[in-house]
Amino acid sequence: MTTAPSPMQTPVRIAVDCMGGDHGPSVTLPACRAFLAKHEQAELLLVGRAAELATAARWPRCTRVDATEVVQMDDPIEVALRRKKDSSMRVAIAQLKTGESGTAAADACVSAGNTGALMALARYLLKTIEGIDRPAIAYAMPNRRDAFTTVLDLGANVDCSAEHLLQFAVMGSALAAAIDGKDEPSVGLLNIGEEAIKGSETIKQAGELLRRAAESGMLNFHGNVEGNDIFKGTTDIVVCDGFVGNAVLKASEGLATMLSDFIRQEFTRTLATKLAALVALPVLNRFKARVDPRRYNGAALLGLRGLVFKSHGSADAFAFEHALERAYDAARNGLLARVHDRIHDTLQALAEAGEPPSPPNSDLTLAA
Amino acid sequence: MTTAPSPMQTPVRIAVDCMGGDHGPSVTLPACRAFLAKHEQAELLLVGRAAELATAARWPRCTRVDATEVVQMDDPIEVALRRKKDSSMRVAIAQLKTGESGTAAADACVSAGNTGALMALARYLLKTIEGIDRPAIAYAMPNRRDAFTTVLDLGANVDCSAEHLLQFAVMGSALAAAIDGKDEPSVGLLNIGEEAIKGSETIKQAGELLRRAAESGMLNFHGNVEGNDIFKGTTDIVVCDGFVGNAVLKASEGLATMLSDFIRQEFTRTLATKLAALVALPVLNRFKARVDPRRYNGAALLGLRGLVFKSHGSADAFAFEHALERAYDAARNGLLARVHDRIHDTLQALAEAGEPPSPPNSDLTLAA
């Protein structure tokens, strides 16, 4: 099936929306500097207001790309799409468009700006890859194996068909292969029980479709998984619709915040507990570092004709640097070509197996 | 609107499926004993195999009810429904049926048996309350306010209409009013964003329906909430379909397990960290007690003509006792009448406002 391209030896160029996020250049620029120090092959296009990027633009392997406007975190999508035509977000994404020369100015783009605007602009400017109906947002969540489970979609699509879920599975496989170096990453379909008979009609159909793709050798489909499997690390990838994925992601963030609040409160309750905290500090710090969400900052917008990564809006420089790392790894390992090839191969294999991927009136539907 | 009945002064009778769960009588009977010691008004119907309940049946305020079969945790629903007609689960639920005298043998029923079988049997034997299409599973999750957020549905219904979500909101309000003593508990609709325009068509319609019910004074509707609001405690109740609720609940359990594993691993890594653990032990124990899921064991199956509570299958005696507590509180505070009255009043208010709760071709649908 897909032949994995070897990592690029040529420079990797990343377009950075320096103005995006809650903190703008005060966070993005230090992150860029730290990132560049670690990656000699990396070059950055710093996109934003000239005055604010003047100093940084003189750093080695940096080029300033001017953009006079900024998409605010609370700007409606329409404002980002129709009014702020010279926004740093838009100009950064535009660097991924293939010009007349057949090459694009940048290999990937990173923004900490608002997700809705980023997805809408990316979709408008880049379009989707052939065979992909809808882009999806993929995010790596830590699991008990001290590895990551890639979950998608996380909010780009509230209503998904079985075919969309298949596309998510294929794109997620390409991402895990490119970034985590797994050749045949395993895919779980999020459901309310492990038995194939459970779940909605859409989920049952998606399970059927994923099984067919697996039979064609196109996918390593594990079967149904449940919410807890994300953190168990049962599979490398967990596929779900954007509504469920978003609810799970946000609930997890909320629970983690609550638990760390509670730990802090317990350790600061009295003088004795504060002393205990001092003694336990190195251990607590190790624990904190292990689950530090900044370490896995950077969600991938998959299915577009260009690599777009979204950093958390409230990211600090350490977190934003990790989003840059993820974009860099994805570009260096040919994620774009991998998604394209995997989707192409999967659809072809399903067609050759005489199984159209989208049977409008299949037995499956009628049997409902 | 609803007049809250004052707590029952007469004995509260709970039918206990003593054979259910992973551990059966070895857990359920000690839990019953501890529970009885705390509640002088309580009486228990101990349901199960005569031999295993012989000693317990001699305890004060206990009556043995024989049942020769046991629904296993992995029994398919069909087995529970059609084959094991003398199961402890079935007989326990049957105690809630109103006899010719107009009263039932028990006011509530508790089982740690398998959820699917429990729901199916309860639905078959008890039927739903008028105005309720589908029963829902409600569970109290801890929040940062050191209180609980009641979330429903948690898996009984994978595809829900706007009307179902309204019914969940009303039933959840009755539960929070009965158990947590809140007169007008606030309701949040789980969505992927707080703005009313976000989400699927069903969610938008549900939002509209909940707003109308709130305008009629029948519901304290807060608006849309996101996954993290469950643990923030933004609202007393969070309403969602069973697929989303189940995914969120299980992901939360998975995350909590992962984090406590990680803490344990860090504190047992070296001799130094083990010593630190000794010093920090009282603090860690306080933290552990604060988030102990056993303390909020016991999900309510709402919408049935009888109060059925489901304990976690792996519950120990401490946890099972808490499920008994929840059932006891619900029965004592007239949850059944509250659900009935609230649903009746809400549907009537919506009808009087000239707004049929289920417009087959509303503008809302057409505008999609």
XYZ file of C-alpha atoms in Angstrom:
736
model
C 0.000 0.000 0.000
C 1.345 3.422 0.927
C 5.091 3.824 0.614
C 6.263 5.956 3.465
C 8.390 8.845 2.216
C 11.662 9.189 4.079
C 12.075 12.348 6.148
C 12.792 15.454 4.082
C 16.428 16.461 4.000
C 15.655 19.822 2.459
C 14.757 22.738 4.692
C 11.269 22.610 6.218
C 9.484 25.934 6.080
C 6.774 26.760 8.572
C 4.500 29.771 8.323
C 3.730 31.073 11.811
C 0.693 33.215 12.586
C 2.648 35.300 15.082
C -0.340 37.453 16.066
C -2.776 34.639 16.953
C -3.768 33.307 20.355
C -4.384 35.040 23.645
C -0.863 36.464 23.854
C 0.336 37.076 20.273
C 4.030 37.848 19.588
C 4.997 37.843 23.280
C 4.473 34.080 23.208
C 4.886 33.091 19.574
C 8.252 34.815 19.007
C 10.131 33.297 21.987
C 8.677 29.932 20.942
C 9.969 30.436 17.392
C 13.427 31.305 18.674
C 13.618 28.225 20.931
C 12.311 26.030 18.150
C 14.860 27.320 15.609
C 17.702 26.664 18.027
C 16.745 22.982 18.048
C 16.134 22.431 14.346
C 18.823 23.444 11.901
C 16.711 22.329 8.954
C 13.837 24.603 9.930
C 13.004 27.945 8.411
C 10.201 30.190 9.589
C 7.941 32.642 7.840
C 6.893 35.041 10.575
C 3.490 36.421 9.635
C 2.072 39.536 11.256
C 2.377 43.252 11.769
C 5.732 44.557 10.569
C 6.472 46.680 13.631
C 5.920 43.852 16.075
C 8.044 41.417 14.095
C 10.884 43.773 13.171
C 13.500 42.345 15.541
C 12.568 38.717 15.045
C 12.704 39.091 11.289
C 16.463 39.604 11.592
C 16.997 36.222 13.242
C 18.691 33.642 11.027
C 16.374 31.449 8.942
C 13.481 33.847 9.521
C 11.558 35.817 6.941
C 8.908 38.370 7.759
C 5.613 38.181 5.871
C 3.477 41.246 6.454
C -0.154 41.083 7.454
C -1.872 44.186 8.807
C -4.886 42.623 10.534
C -5.454 40.157 13.351
C -8.329 37.702 13.778
C -9.416 38.077 17.396
C -10.260 35.048 19.527
C -13.934 36.048 19.595
C -14.263 37.183 15.974
C -17.141 35.434 14.218
C -16.092 33.198 11.333
C -17.668 35.642 8.879
C -15.368 38.440 10.010
C -12.304 36.254 9.509
C -13.527 35.064 6.117
C -15.007 38.182 4.540
C -13.727 41.248 6.330
C -10.197 40.791 7.622
C -8.675 39.832 4.302
C -5.180 40.772 5.387
C -5.165 38.916 8.698
C -2.025 37.158 9.891
C -4.029 33.915 10.093
C -5.174 34.171 6.505
C -1.781 35.198 5.158
C -0.094 32.371 7.092
C -2.451 29.768 5.599
C -2.032 31.295 2.145
C 1.687 30.434 2.317
C 0.648 26.793 1.822
C -0.988 27.417 -1.542
C 0.891 25.966 -4.465
C 2.004 28.791 -6.750
C 2.701 28.755 -10.491
C 6.097 27.218 -9.808
C 4.321 24.140 -8.403
C 5.690 24.705 -4.932
C 4.293 26.522 -1.933
C 6.080 29.142 0.151
C 5.702 27.006 3.295
C 5.337 23.292 4.120
C 3.121 23.785 7.161
C 1.384 26.533 9.086
C 0.784 27.037 12.810
C -1.729 29.339 14.493
C -3.012 29.769 18.025
C -5.964 31.755 16.723
C -9.610 30.833 17.042
C -10.398 27.326 15.793
C -13.573 28.104 13.868
C -11.909 30.899 11.899
C -8.788 28.814 11.261
C -10.786 25.858 9.946
C -13.020 28.069 7.793
C -10.107 30.007 6.296
C -8.051 26.863 5.726
C -10.949 25.156 4.018
C -11.673 28.187 1.873
C -8.078 28.867 0.855
C -6.726 25.321 0.557
C -9.753 23.107 -0.242
C -9.933 19.469 0.778
C -7.928 16.566 -0.612
C -9.728 14.477 -3.231
C -11.779 11.804 -1.486
C -12.161 13.833 1.707
C -15.553 15.441 2.250
C -14.736 17.249 5.450
C -11.517 18.145 7.223
C -11.201 16.932 10.801
C -9.344 18.097 13.882
C -6.988 15.510 15.367
C -5.367 15.768 18.752
C -2.953 13.530 20.634
C -4.131 12.690 24.155
C -1.754 11.064 26.650
C -2.419 7.467 27.648
C -1.369 5.010 30.361
C 1.277 3.540 28.096
C 3.112 6.857 28.274
C 2.269 7.286 24.634
C -0.446 9.182 22.814
C -3.860 8.306 21.479
C -4.814 10.357 18.442
C -8.482 11.302 18.660
C -10.489 12.781 15.792
C -12.751 14.580 15.054
C -12.687 17.086 17.890
C -15.304 19.545 16.800
C -15.089 20.362 13.111
C -18.075 18.160 12.237
C -21.126 17.726 14.446
C -23.001 15.261 12.259
C -20.903 12.593 10.621
C -21.812 9.798 8.245
C -20.155 6.390 8.237
C -18.063 7.506 5.251
C -16.808 10.537 7.156
C -15.747 8.320 10.033
C -13.881 6.082 7.568
C -12.091 9.147 6.190
C -11.173 10.201 9.732
C -9.754 6.727 10.361
C -7.605 6.882 7.255
C -6.388 10.423 7.973
C -5.669 9.560 11.592
C -3.641 6.562 10.433
C -1.598 8.799 8.161
C -0.978 11.219 11.044
C 0.099 8.519 13.494
C 2.334 6.994 10.827
C 3.963 10.333 10.053
C 4.395 11.737 13.553
C 4.627 8.690 15.819
C 6.419 6.539 13.239
C 3.878 3.724 13.410
C 3.523 1.898 10.127
C 0.143 0.350 10.741
C -1.408 2.242 13.627
C -4.487 0.606 15.108
C -7.861 2.304 14.858
C -10.728 2.100 17.356
C -14.270 3.261 16.683
C -15.689 5.064 19.710
C -18.912 3.394 20.777
C -20.919 2.808 23.924
C -19.948 -0.847 24.108
C -17.422 -3.149 22.557
C -20.035 -5.368 20.941
C -20.605 -4.640 17.273
C -24.380 -4.603 17.738
C -24.317 -1.568 19.992
C -24.483 2.048 18.964
C -26.424 4.097 16.469
C -27.036 3.090 12.854
C -24.272 5.425 11.695
C -21.772 3.837 14.062
C -22.772 0.336 12.992
C -22.358 1.273 9.343
C -19.027 2.911 10.075
C -17.887 -0.269 11.823
C -18.852 -2.263 8.737
C -16.995 0.143 6.462
C -13.891 0.100 8.654
C -13.940 -3.699 8.677
C -14.119 -3.784 4.880
C -11.208 -1.358 4.632
C -9.281 -3.570 7.047
C -10.040 -6.654 4.941
C -8.614 -4.834 1.946
C -5.432 -4.345 3.961
C -5.914 -0.591 4.038
C -6.486 -0.095 7.733
C -5.554 -1.737 11.021
C -9.053 -1.732 12.503
C -9.221 -2.920 16.095
C -12.995 -2.683 16.504
C -15.178 -0.728 18.888
C -13.640 1.047 21.849
C -15.149 2.999 24.739
C -14.270 6.361 26.262
C -11.846 4.895 28.804
C -9.835 3.226 26.014
C -8.564 6.659 24.968
C -6.567 6.879 28.198
C -5.790 3.166 28.344
C -4.126 3.450 24.962
C -6.020 0.440 23.596
C -5.593 1.764 20.051
C -3.328 4.367 18.452
C -6.303 6.211 16.994
C -9.851 6.724 18.202
C -12.422 7.874 15.691
C -15.661 9.673 16.591
C -17.851 12.495 15.368
C -16.887 16.044 16.301
C -19.667 16.496 18.830
C -18.655 13.467 20.874
C -14.934 14.186 20.466
C -15.332 17.774 21.585
C -17.423 16.793 24.612
C -14.872 14.140 25.615
C -11.885 16.483 25.141
C -13.450 19.328 27.104
C -14.758 17.066 29.863
C -11.255 15.593 30.178
C -9.736 19.076 30.421
C -12.351 19.979 33.012
C -11.712 16.866 35.082
C -7.928 17.335 34.952
C -8.315 20.941 36.100
C -10.626 19.918 38.929
C -8.275 17.192 40.149
C -5.201 19.437 40.065
C -7.169 22.131 41.931
C -8.135 19.598 44.565
C -4.528 18.388 44.967
C -3.339 21.982 45.347
C -6.062 22.745 47.884
C -5.230 19.674 49.966
C -1.507 20.467 49.997
C -2.063 24.108 51.026
C -4.703 23.455 53.694
C -2.540 23.761 56.838
C 1.075 24.355 57.815
C 1.573 20.586 58.120
C 0.244 19.885 54.620
C 2.411 22.708 53.239
C 5.462 21.044 54.764
C 4.346 17.738 53.263
C 4.060 19.509 49.915
C 7.677 20.691 50.239
C 8.842 17.127 50.791
C 6.657 15.790 48.003
C 7.502 18.616 45.601
C 9.986 16.749 43.382
C 7.518 13.883 43.003
C 4.585 16.189 42.335
C 6.641 18.084 39.774
C 7.546 14.879 37.964
C 3.882 13.927 37.913
C 2.936 17.370 36.680
C 5.514 17.252 33.896
C 4.294 13.816 32.861
C 0.743 14.981 32.265
C 1.635 18.532 31.223
C -0.801 19.319 28.386
C 1.699 21.807 26.964
C 3.846 18.871 25.899
C 1.230 17.670 23.443
C -0.082 21.025 22.295
C -0.886 21.251 18.609
C -3.944 19.795 16.888
C -3.766 18.852 13.213
C -6.395 20.044 10.747
C -6.462 17.019 8.476
C -7.834 16.545 4.983
C -6.792 19.910 3.577
C -4.378 20.533 0.708
C -1.883 21.913 3.160
C -0.671 21.171 6.692
C -2.367 23.399 9.235
C -1.748 23.033 12.971
C -3.736 24.689 15.703
C -2.118 25.603 19.008
C -4.223 26.107 22.131
C -5.193 29.778 22.316
C -3.840 30.180 25.822
C -0.529 28.450 24.999
C 2.648 29.840 26.523
C 5.972 29.809 24.672
C 6.772 26.256 25.826
C 3.418 24.982 24.563
C 3.542 26.937 21.301
C 6.994 25.532 20.617
C 5.478 22.046 20.832
C 2.857 22.960 18.266
C 5.716 24.081 16.008
C 7.428 20.725 16.663
C 4.357 18.791 15.623
C 3.969 20.802 12.419
C 7.685 20.312 11.714
C 7.490 16.535 12.233
C 4.392 16.307 10.069
C 5.979 18.257 7.218
C 9.325 16.454 7.447
C 7.588 13.065 7.331
C 5.406 13.912 4.367
C 2.041 13.893 6.138
C 0.319 15.632 3.234
C 1.367 12.981 0.723
C 0.564 10.227 3.193
C -3.018 11.420 3.725
C -3.454 11.808 -0.016
C -2.044 8.360 -0.812
C -3.867 6.522 1.952
C -7.232 7.993 1.038
C -6.664 7.277 -2.621
C -5.543 3.695 -1.988
C -8.372 2.972 0.452
C -11.122 4.231 -1.825
C -9.614 2.306 -4.725
C -9.327 -0.901 -2.691
C -12.932 -0.604 -1.526
C -14.071 0.010 -5.093
C -12.061 -2.965 -6.388
C -13.553 -5.178 -3.698
C -16.852 -4.320 -5.366
C -17.963 -2.499 -2.277
C -18.871 1.079 -2.990
C -17.907 3.081 0.081
C -21.280 4.804 0.208
C -24.132 2.394 -0.579
C -27.261 4.530 -0.466
C -29.547 1.580 0.230
C -27.358 -1.195 1.488
C -28.711 -4.211 3.360
C -27.188 -2.659 6.414
C -29.474 0.312 6.170
C -32.531 -1.743 5.367
C -31.881 -4.116 8.217
C -32.119 -1.265 10.693
C -45.716 24.448 39.647
C -44.716 21.218 41.346
C -45.428 21.052 45.045
C -42.561 19.278 46.713
C -43.804 16.477 48.929
C -42.275 16.561 52.386
C -40.012 13.610 53.265
C -41.914 10.404 54.029
C -42.265 9.666 57.712
C -43.483 6.133 57.090
C -40.946 3.332 56.611
C -39.106 3.353 53.292
C -38.848 -0.110 51.771
C -36.025 -0.914 49.385
C -35.842 -4.106 47.349
C -32.210 -5.159 47.013
C -30.991 -7.441 44.244
C -28.555 -9.184 46.592
C -27.114 -11.456 43.895
C -26.217 -8.768 41.323
C -22.825 -7.258 40.565
C -19.359 -8.756 40.408
C -19.421 -9.894 44.045
C -23.042 -10.714 44.941
C -24.037 -11.251 48.595
C -20.471 -10.890 49.910
C -20.754 -7.195 49.069
C -24.470 -6.473 49.057
C -25.249 -7.973 52.483
C -22.590 -6.098 54.503
C -23.727 -2.938 52.678
C -27.335 -3.621 53.668
C -26.340 -4.131 57.283
C -24.344 -0.874 57.447
C -27.143 0.984 55.713
C -29.813 -0.318 58.117
C -27.755 0.747 61.101
C -27.890 4.344 59.861
C -31.541 4.537 58.872
C -34.152 3.543 61.377
C -36.956 4.235 58.929
C -35.563 1.857 56.360
C -36.735 -1.663 55.644
C -35.116 -3.992 53.153
C -36.466 -6.734 50.953
C -33.465 -8.979 50.361
C -33.951 -10.656 47.013
C -31.984 -13.755 46.013
C -31.242 -17.389 46.676
C -32.678 -18.534 50.007
C -29.567 -20.356 51.184
C -27.282 -17.387 50.636
C -29.627 -14.950 52.358
C -30.675 -17.166 55.275
C -28.663 -15.369 57.967
C -29.322 -11.863 56.698
C -33.047 -12.516 56.528
C -33.073 -12.740 60.304
C -31.731 -9.196 60.730
C -34.296 -6.697 61.995
C -36.266 -4.846 59.305
C -35.244 -7.390 56.687
C -37.488 -9.709 54.701
C -36.231 -12.381 52.365
C -37.767 -12.581 48.920
C -36.760 -15.728 47.102
C -35.424 -15.761 43.570
C -33.698 -18.848 42.247
C -31.785 -17.396 39.291
C -29.108 -14.744 38.795
C -28.571 -12.479 35.793
C -24.839 -12.639 35.085
C -22.852 -9.517 34.195
C -22.354 -10.794 30.635
C -25.816 -12.220 30.063
C -27.414 -10.837 26.914
C -30.543 -8.771 27.495
C -32.647 -11.520 25.894
C -31.545 -14.028 28.514
C -32.502 -11.679 31.323
C -35.835 -10.871 29.704
C -37.023 -14.212 28.335
C -35.152 -17.021 30.029
C -34.268 -16.192 33.619
C -37.803 -15.397 34.741
C -36.997 -15.982 38.380
C -33.850 -13.870 38.556
C -33.107 -11.780 41.632
C -32.938 -8.703 39.399
C -36.366 -9.326 37.941
C -37.965 -10.204 41.265
C -36.416 -7.119 42.891
C -37.854 -4.834 40.204
C -41.215 -6.599 40.426
C -41.461 -5.459 44.055
C -42.106 -1.946 42.669
C -45.252 -2.955 40.797
C -48.452 -1.633 42.290
C -50.610 -4.523 43.422
C -54.381 -4.713 43.755
C -54.142 -2.881 47.051
C -52.828 0.131 45.163
C -49.459 -0.038 46.874
C -46.217 -1.712 45.930
C -44.145 -4.019 48.107
C -41.144 -1.668 47.844
C -40.556 2.076 47.276
C -37.290 1.654 45.397
C -35.009 -1.046 44.065
C -31.216 -1.284 43.865
C -29.133 -3.627 41.719
C -25.455 -3.864 40.808
C -26.315 -6.165 37.914
C -25.709 -5.489 34.256
C -27.103 -2.164 33.074
C -28.648 -3.327 29.814
C -30.573 -6.138 31.495
C -31.661 -3.893 34.368
C -32.974 -1.212 32.031
C -34.739 -3.741 29.783
C -36.373 -5.577 32.691
C -37.370 -2.338 34.421
C -38.898 -1.007 31.241
C -40.733 -4.246 30.573
C -42.056 -4.731 34.104
C -42.745 -1.148 35.135
C -43.396 0.772 31.871
C -42.644 4.470 31.501
C -44.428 7.383 33.122
C -46.985 9.127 30.913
C -45.246 11.770 28.818
C -41.891 9.972 28.911
C -40.891 8.159 25.730
C -37.673 6.677 27.006
C -36.183 6.182 30.425
C -32.736 7.687 30.974
C -29.790 6.929 33.206
C -28.731 9.791 35.471
C -25.503 9.923 37.412
C -24.058 12.480 39.806
C -20.511 13.515 38.898
C -18.393 15.511 41.371
C -17.593 19.114 40.530
C -15.183 21.858 41.619
C -17.794 23.322 43.939
C -17.547 20.178 46.035
C -21.050 19.374 44.877
C -22.453 17.156 42.152
C -23.511 17.685 38.583
C -26.287 15.324 37.499
C -25.623 14.145 33.962
C -28.153 12.295 31.813
C -28.546 10.255 29.657
C -25.538 8.023 30.191
C -26.183 5.278 27.700
C -29.813 4.188 27.613
C -30.521 6.082 24.391
C -28.056 6.478 21.542
C -30.205 8.612 19.257
C -32.249 11.278 20.974
C -34.719 13.791 19.625
C -35.154 17.305 20.995
C -38.237 16.089 22.867
C -36.252 13.334 24.553
C -33.670 15.865 25.704
C -36.467 18.026 27.143
C -37.807 14.996 29.024
C -34.298 14.307 30.363
C -34.060 17.919 31.540
C -37.358 17.669 33.401
C -36.509 14.286 34.956
C -33.048 15.503 35.937
C -34.624 18.541 37.598
C -36.926 16.283 39.591
C -33.953 14.158 40.674
C -31.810 17.110 41.752
C -34.801 18.584 43.582
C -35.488 15.317 45.399
C -31.960 14.243 46.265
C -29.961 17.459 46.464
C -32.846 19.510 47.833
C -32.624 22.162 45.113
C -35.979 23.681 44.306
C -35.147 25.008 40.876
C -31.989 23.247 39.766
C -30.332 24.771 36.715
C -30.116 22.800 33.482
C -27.367 23.002 30.862
C -27.595 21.530 27.371
C -24.313 19.875 26.408
C -23.055 21.377 23.180
C -19.773 22.073 21.439
C -19.961 25.791 22.106
C -21.928 28.148 24.267
C -23.444 30.032 21.355
C -26.973 28.974 20.484
C -26.111 28.679 16.794
C -23.667 25.855 17.336
C -24.398 22.158 17.353
C -26.526 19.778 15.362
C -30.118 20.443 14.334
C -31.375 18.228 17.169
C -29.395 20.188 19.731
C -30.611 23.507 18.354
C -34.213 22.306 18.498
C -33.683 20.987 22.010
C -32.302 24.391 23.030
C -35.406 26.042 21.619
C -37.685 23.596 23.438
C -35.836 24.060 26.727
C -36.075 27.841 26.365
C -39.837 27.580 25.832
C -40.197 25.380 28.884
C -38.165 27.924 30.853
C -40.395 30.762 29.645
C -43.396 28.811 30.913
C -41.685 28.718 34.306
C -41.287 24.963 34.128
C -37.518 24.725 33.970
C -34.464 26.685 35.077
C -32.635 26.551 31.750
C -29.136 28.006 31.827
C -28.326 27.508 28.137
C -25.610 25.591 26.352
C -22.694 24.192 28.308
C -19.532 22.370 27.266
C -17.871 19.223 28.560
C -15.698 21.078 31.088
C -18.788 22.659 32.664
C -19.705 19.255 34.113
C -16.677 19.455 36.412
C -16.890 23.211 36.896
C -20.388 22.768 38.249
C -21.773 25.507 36.005
C -25.233 23.949 36.197
C -26.869 21.408 38.500
C -27.881 19.223 35.559
C -26.277 18.541 32.191
C -28.428 16.998 29.488
C -27.073 15.051 26.520
C -27.845 11.985 24.461
C -26.763 8.611 25.789
C -23.938 8.156 23.313
C -22.226 11.406 24.278
C -22.961 10.943 27.974
C -21.553 7.430 27.973
C -18.408 8.502 26.115
C -17.857 11.407 28.523
C -18.459 9.265 31.624
C -16.142 6.476 30.493
C -13.440 8.861 29.277
C -13.584 10.611 32.653
C -13.245 7.291 34.470
C -10.334 6.394 32.200
C -8.577 9.706 32.779
C -9.052 9.513 36.554
C -7.615 5.979 36.569
C -4.633 7.059 34.472
C -3.861 10.038 36.683
C -4.084 8.027 39.908
C -1.842 5.356 38.339
C 0.690 8.018 37.434
C 0.635 9.525 40.943
C 1.149 6.067 42.448
C 3.999 5.311 40.047
C 5.753 8.585 40.826
C 5.485 8.075 44.582
C 6.822 4.503 44.403
C 9.690 5.150 42.005
C 12.623 5.265 44.457
C 13.279 5.015 48.168
C 13.266 8.815 48.379
C 9.878 9.116 46.697
C 8.485 6.375 48.933
C 9.583 8.367 51.966
C 7.963 11.449 50.457
C 4.795 9.401 50.018
C 4.830 8.527 53.717
C 5.018 12.197 54.646
C 2.362 13.153 52.107
C 0.082 10.203 52.931
C -2.497 12.052 55.049
C -2.834 14.695 52.334
C -3.039 12.137 49.545
C -5.656 10.197 51.497
C -7.767 13.296 51.972
C -7.517 13.983 48.254
C -8.412 10.387 47.466
C -11.437 10.470 49.759
C -12.587 13.712 48.202
C -12.729 12.258 44.699
C -13.620 8.700 45.740
C -16.129 7.517 43.124
C -17.622 5.105 45.666
C -19.085 8.100 47.476
C -21.336 8.900 44.554
C -22.135 5.388 43.408
C -25.699 4.817 42.284
C -27.219 5.896 38.988
C -30.948 6.548 38.729
C -33.038 4.968 35.978
C -35.512 7.787 35.464
C -38.875 7.865 33.728
C -40.141 4.482 34.912
C -43.190 3.824 37.086
C -40.898 2.810 39.898
C -37.564 3.941 41.378
C -34.706 1.802 40.120
C -31.093 2.516 41.057
C -28.058 0.949 39.477
C -24.872 0.424 41.447
C -21.525 0.017 39.708
C -21.005 -3.701 39.047
C -17.609 -3.712 40.745
C -18.888 -1.810 43.807
C -17.584 -2.839 47.230
C -19.767 -2.712 50.339
C -18.934 0.968 50.973
C -19.958 1.883 47.413
C -23.067 -0.311 47.399
C -24.191 1.287 50.637
C -24.071 4.662 48.882
C -26.299 3.357 46.103
C -28.747 2.283 48.821
C -28.499 5.775 50.302
C -29.380 7.384 46.991
C -32.369 5.115 46.492
C -33.476 5.819 50.049
C -33.210 9.594 49.613
C -35.066 9.418 46.315
C -37.920 7.370 47.776
C -38.140 9.415 50.968
C -38.339 12.634 48.962
C -41.009 11.414 46.583
C -38.919 11.326 43.402
C -41.495 9.240 41.557
C -44.296 11.746 42.155
C -41.935 14.607 41.365
C -40.974 13.209 37.966
C -44.619 12.502 37.190
C -45.809 15.956 38.243
C -42.999 17.871 36.559
C -43.458 16.080 33.247
C -47.212 16.542 33.397
C -46.948 20.233 34.288
C -44.301 20.932 31.650
C -46.192 19.301 28.809
C -49.367 21.091 29.873
C -47.610 24.454 30.080
C -46.063 23.993 26.644
C -49.458 22.988 25.225
C -51.164 26.002 26.831
C -48.523 28.302 25.415
C -49.752 27.036 22.045
C -46.388 25.498 21.352
C -46.680 21.821 20.606
C -43.561 20.202 21.997
C -42.967 18.263 18.791
C -43.565 20.378 15.685
C -43.044 17.995 12.775
C -42.217 20.761 10.316
C -41.299 23.813 12.334
C -39.495 26.804 10.835
C -36.516 25.657 12.810
C -36.340 22.444 10.842
C -36.957 24.112 7.520
C -34.308 26.732 8.170
C -31.648 24.034 8.539
